[in-house]
Amino acid sequence: MYEYIKGTLTFVGPAYIVIENGGIGYQLLIANPFRFSSKLNQEVQVYVYQAVREDAITLFGFKDFSEKQLYLKLISVSGIGSKSSLAILASDDHEGLVAAIENDDVAYLTKFPGVGKKTASQIVLDLKGKLDDLTVSSSAGKGALQEKLVLTTNNGHIAETVEALTALGYSSREIKRIEPKLIALNEHSTDAYLRAALRLLMKK
């Protein structure tokens, strides 16, 4: 029903952002909400997908059209739900994801929360050869952690990162394993810590 929403970004949290348009605040569930932190109180355009169920109507948000299309491909796979799809997209390594699917790299796919060997194999079975029409991009390893955001203090950033990881489905054990490495970093935004945390989790 909706392609995108354009409006003022009024809130960024661990699991979602809020965009105000026409006096209405739209709650959008996002894979990594903190990558929008630099746009707080500014006009943004976010691609959306509306999921309608018996007990809820939910809006999912995406940074661009390609990410939305990749999300739609993922939720079409048997055993992959909305939460698992967001967790997969949160790493921002979309090129790596597509390469893993095309190369039958089940081990890579099982590193995401909620994705076991059976589900990973199903992802490969359903999507291999069907992602050629996507123009994906990855910010991993391209200076994304150096992005200057409006947040200027480290206070609370790691706590927000832990909240975001929990919302994505990572377990307390997985988070505690990388927490010392996060504390050793000297980043200046939750987005930076979250990106670093996701890279560390993918190395397990």
Short mmCIF file of C-alpha atoms in Angstrom, two decimals:
data_model
loop_
_atom_site.label_atom_id
_atom_site.label_comp_id
_atom_site.label_asym_id
_atom_site.label_seq_id
_atom_site.Cartn_x
_atom_site.Cartn_y
_atom_site.Cartn_z
CA MET A 1 0.00 0.00 0.00
CA TYR A 2 2.79 2.43 0.93
CA GLU A 3 6.07 2.90 -0.98
CA TYR A 4 7.75 5.41 1.30
CA ILE A 5 7.07 8.04 3.96
CA LYS A 6 8.65 11.48 3.90
CA GLY A 7 8.54 13.58 7.04
CA THR A 8 10.40 14.79 10.13
CA LEU A 9 12.34 12.22 12.13
CA THR A 10 11.26 12.84 15.74
CA PHE A 11 12.50 9.74 17.60
CA VAL A 12 15.23 7.10 17.32
CA GLY A 13 15.12 4.06 19.63
CA PRO A 14 16.64 0.59 19.84
CA ALA A 15 13.89 -1.04 17.75
CA TYR A 16 12.13 1.71 15.80
CA ILE A 17 12.03 5.30 14.62
CA VAL A 18 9.15 7.76 14.45
CA ILE A 19 8.49 9.98 11.44
CA GLU A 20 5.96 12.79 11.73
CA ASN A 21 3.95 13.62 8.64
CA GLY A 22 0.77 15.69 8.55
CA GLY A 23 0.55 15.76 12.33
CA ILE A 24 0.76 11.96 12.61
CA GLY A 25 3.74 10.11 14.07
CA TYR A 26 4.43 6.88 12.18
CA GLN A 27 6.29 4.15 14.09
CA LEU A 28 8.61 2.23 11.76
CA LEU A 29 10.43 -0.92 12.85
CA ILE A 30 13.99 -0.66 11.51
CA ALA A 31 16.90 -3.10 11.26
CA ASN A 32 19.34 -0.54 12.69
CA PRO A 33 17.43 2.57 13.85
CA PHE A 34 20.58 4.35 15.03
CA ARG A 35 21.91 4.80 11.50
CA PHE A 36 19.23 7.51 11.27
CA SER A 37 20.53 9.35 14.36
CA SER A 38 22.26 12.04 12.33
CA LYS A 39 18.90 12.96 10.78
CA LEU A 40 17.02 13.57 14.05
CA ASN A 41 14.62 16.53 13.70
CA GLN A 42 15.33 16.66 9.96
CA GLU A 43 13.23 15.63 6.99
CA VAL A 44 13.88 12.05 5.86
CA GLN A 45 12.45 9.68 3.30
CA VAL A 46 12.14 6.06 4.40
CA TYR A 47 10.81 3.18 2.31
CA VAL A 48 8.13 1.17 4.09
CA TYR A 49 6.35 -2.17 4.06
CA GLN A 50 3.00 -2.62 5.79
CA ALA A 51 2.34 -6.00 7.41
CA VAL A 52 -1.29 -6.73 8.27
CA ARG A 53 -2.20 -9.50 10.70
CA GLU A 54 -5.24 -10.32 12.78
CA ASP A 55 -3.79 -8.75 15.91
CA ALA A 56 -1.58 -5.98 14.50
CA ILE A 57 -0.79 -3.62 11.64
CA THR A 58 2.94 -2.93 11.51
CA LEU A 59 5.11 -0.65 9.40
CA PHE A 60 8.68 -1.69 8.61
CA GLY A 61 11.16 0.92 7.42
CA PHE A 62 14.17 0.68 5.11
CA LYS A 63 16.98 3.05 4.19
CA ASP A 64 16.41 2.62 0.44
CA PHE A 65 14.41 0.75 -2.19
CA SER A 66 16.98 -2.04 -2.56
CA GLU A 67 16.93 -2.86 1.15
CA LYS A 68 13.14 -3.05 1.04
CA GLN A 69 13.26 -5.45 -1.91
CA LEU A 70 15.82 -7.63 -0.13
CA TYR A 71 13.55 -7.71 2.93
CA LEU A 72 10.60 -8.82 0.80
CA LYS A 73 12.73 -11.61 -0.66
CA LEU A 74 13.74 -12.78 2.81
CA ILE A 75 10.23 -12.89 4.30
CA SER A 76 9.10 -14.96 1.33
CA VAL A 77 11.31 -17.79 2.60
CA SER A 78 9.58 -20.44 4.69
CA GLY A 79 10.78 -20.17 8.30
CA ILE A 80 11.94 -16.56 8.03
CA GLY A 81 9.79 -14.02 9.81
CA SER A 82 9.89 -10.25 10.07
CA LYS A 83 12.17 -10.22 13.13
CA SER A 84 14.71 -12.61 11.59
CA SER A 85 14.73 -10.60 8.36
CA LEU A 86 15.45 -7.36 10.23
CA ALA A 87 18.27 -9.04 12.15
CA ILE A 88 19.80 -10.22 8.87
CA LEU A 89 19.58 -6.75 7.32
CA ALA A 90 21.01 -5.03 10.41
CA SER A 91 24.56 -6.08 9.58
CA ASP A 92 24.46 -3.79 6.51
CA ASP A 93 26.64 -6.34 4.68
CA HIS A 94 24.06 -6.93 1.97
CA GLU A 95 26.70 -7.80 -0.59
CA GLY A 96 28.03 -10.48 1.76
CA LEU A 97 24.51 -11.81 2.29
CA VAL A 98 23.81 -12.14 -1.43
CA ALA A 99 27.23 -13.74 -1.99
CA ALA A 100 26.55 -16.27 0.79
CA ILE A 101 23.23 -17.23 -0.77
CA GLU A 102 24.72 -17.58 -4.24
CA ASN A 103 27.66 -19.64 -2.92
CA ASP A 104 25.61 -21.98 -0.69
CA ASP A 105 27.40 -20.59 2.38
CA VAL A 106 25.07 -22.01 5.03
CA ALA A 107 27.65 -21.40 7.79
CA TYR A 108 27.54 -17.65 7.15
CA LEU A 109 23.75 -17.54 7.27
CA THR A 110 23.52 -19.45 10.56
CA LYS A 111 25.40 -16.64 12.29
CA PHE A 112 22.20 -14.58 12.29
CA PRO A 113 19.84 -14.94 15.28
CA GLY A 114 16.96 -17.29 14.68
CA VAL A 115 18.58 -18.89 11.63
CA GLY A 116 19.53 -22.56 12.03
CA LYS A 117 21.01 -24.88 9.42
CA LYS A 118 17.59 -25.93 8.15
CA THR A 119 16.41 -22.35 7.70
CA ALA A 120 19.74 -21.29 6.17
CA SER A 121 19.46 -24.11 3.64
CA GLN A 122 15.91 -23.00 2.88
CA ILE A 123 17.13 -19.43 2.25
CA VAL A 124 19.65 -20.73 -0.28
CA LEU A 125 17.08 -23.03 -1.89
CA ASP A 126 14.46 -20.30 -2.25
CA LEU A 127 16.63 -17.30 -3.16
CA LYS A 128 19.68 -18.57 -5.02
CA GLY A 129 19.63 -17.13 -8.52
CA LYS A 130 16.73 -14.80 -7.68
CA LEU A 131 18.67 -11.80 -6.37
CA ASP A 132 20.24 -10.63 -9.62
CA ASP A 133 17.73 -7.81 -9.93
CA LEU A 134 18.82 -6.27 -6.64
CA THR A 135 21.38 -3.49 -6.49
CA VAL A 136 22.73 -4.00 -3.00
CA SER A 137 25.37 -2.02 -1.22
CA SER A 138 27.42 -2.54 1.91
CA SER A 139 28.82 0.12 4.21
CA ALA A 140 30.89 -2.42 6.12
CA GLY A 141 34.58 -1.65 5.89
CA LYS A 142 33.97 1.61 4.05
CA GLY A 143 34.39 4.12 6.85
CA ALA A 144 30.85 3.82 8.16
CA LEU A 145 32.11 3.96 11.73
CA GLN A 146 33.61 7.36 11.09
CA GLU A 147 30.25 8.93 10.23
CA LYS A 148 29.75 12.07 12.31
CA LEU A 149 26.47 11.96 14.16
CA VAL A 150 24.65 14.45 16.35
CA LEU A 151 25.40 12.36 19.43
CA THR A 152 28.61 13.65 20.99
CA THR A 153 28.96 11.62 24.18
CA ASN A 154 29.60 7.94 24.79
CA ASN A 155 27.34 7.87 27.85
CA GLY A 156 24.64 5.29 27.32
CA HIS A 157 25.71 4.27 23.80
CA ILE A 158 26.74 0.74 24.79
CA ALA A 159 23.54 0.31 26.80
CA GLU A 160 21.50 1.39 23.77
CA THR A 161 23.52 -0.98 21.61
CA VAL A 162 22.70 -3.89 23.93
CA GLU A 163 18.99 -2.94 23.77
CA ALA A 164 19.12 -2.86 19.97
CA LEU A 165 20.88 -6.24 19.78
CA THR A 166 18.30 -7.74 22.14
CA ALA A 167 15.50 -6.34 19.96
CA LEU A 168 17.10 -8.03 16.96
CA GLY A 169 17.03 -11.39 18.74
CA TYR A 170 20.62 -11.87 19.91
CA SER A 171 20.92 -13.76 23.21
CA SER A 172 22.45 -12.44 26.43
CA ARG A 173 25.27 -14.96 26.06
CA GLU A 174 26.14 -13.71 22.57
CA ILE A 175 26.04 -10.08 23.71
CA LYS A 176 28.16 -10.69 26.81
CA ARG A 177 30.78 -12.38 24.65
CA ILE A 178 31.47 -9.21 22.67
CA GLU A 179 30.76 -6.63 25.39
CA PRO A 180 34.42 -6.33 26.56
CA LYS A 181 35.47 -5.55 22.99
CA LEU A 182 32.77 -2.89 22.72
CA ILE A 183 33.88 -1.27 25.97
CA ALA A 184 37.43 -1.11 24.61
CA LEU A 185 36.27 0.95 21.64
CA ASN A 186 36.19 4.73 21.65
CA GLU A 187 33.23 5.50 19.42
CA HIS A 188 30.97 8.54 19.53
CA SER A 189 27.56 7.17 18.61
CA THR A 190 25.28 4.22 19.23
CA ASP A 191 25.23 3.60 15.48
CA ALA A 192 29.01 3.12 15.49
CA TYR A 193 28.90 0.75 18.46
CA LEU A 194 26.03 -1.22 16.93
CA ARG A 195 27.79 -1.63 13.59
CA ALA A 196 30.93 -2.80 15.41
CA ALA A 197 28.89 -5.21 17.54
CA LEU A 198 27.24 -6.75 14.50
CA ARG A 199 30.60 -7.28 12.82
CA LEU A 200 31.95 -8.94 15.97
CA LEU A 201 28.92 -11.22 16.22
CA MET A 202 29.34 -12.30 12.61
CA LYS A 203 32.90 -13.47 13.37
CA LYS A 204 31.77 -16.13 15.84
#
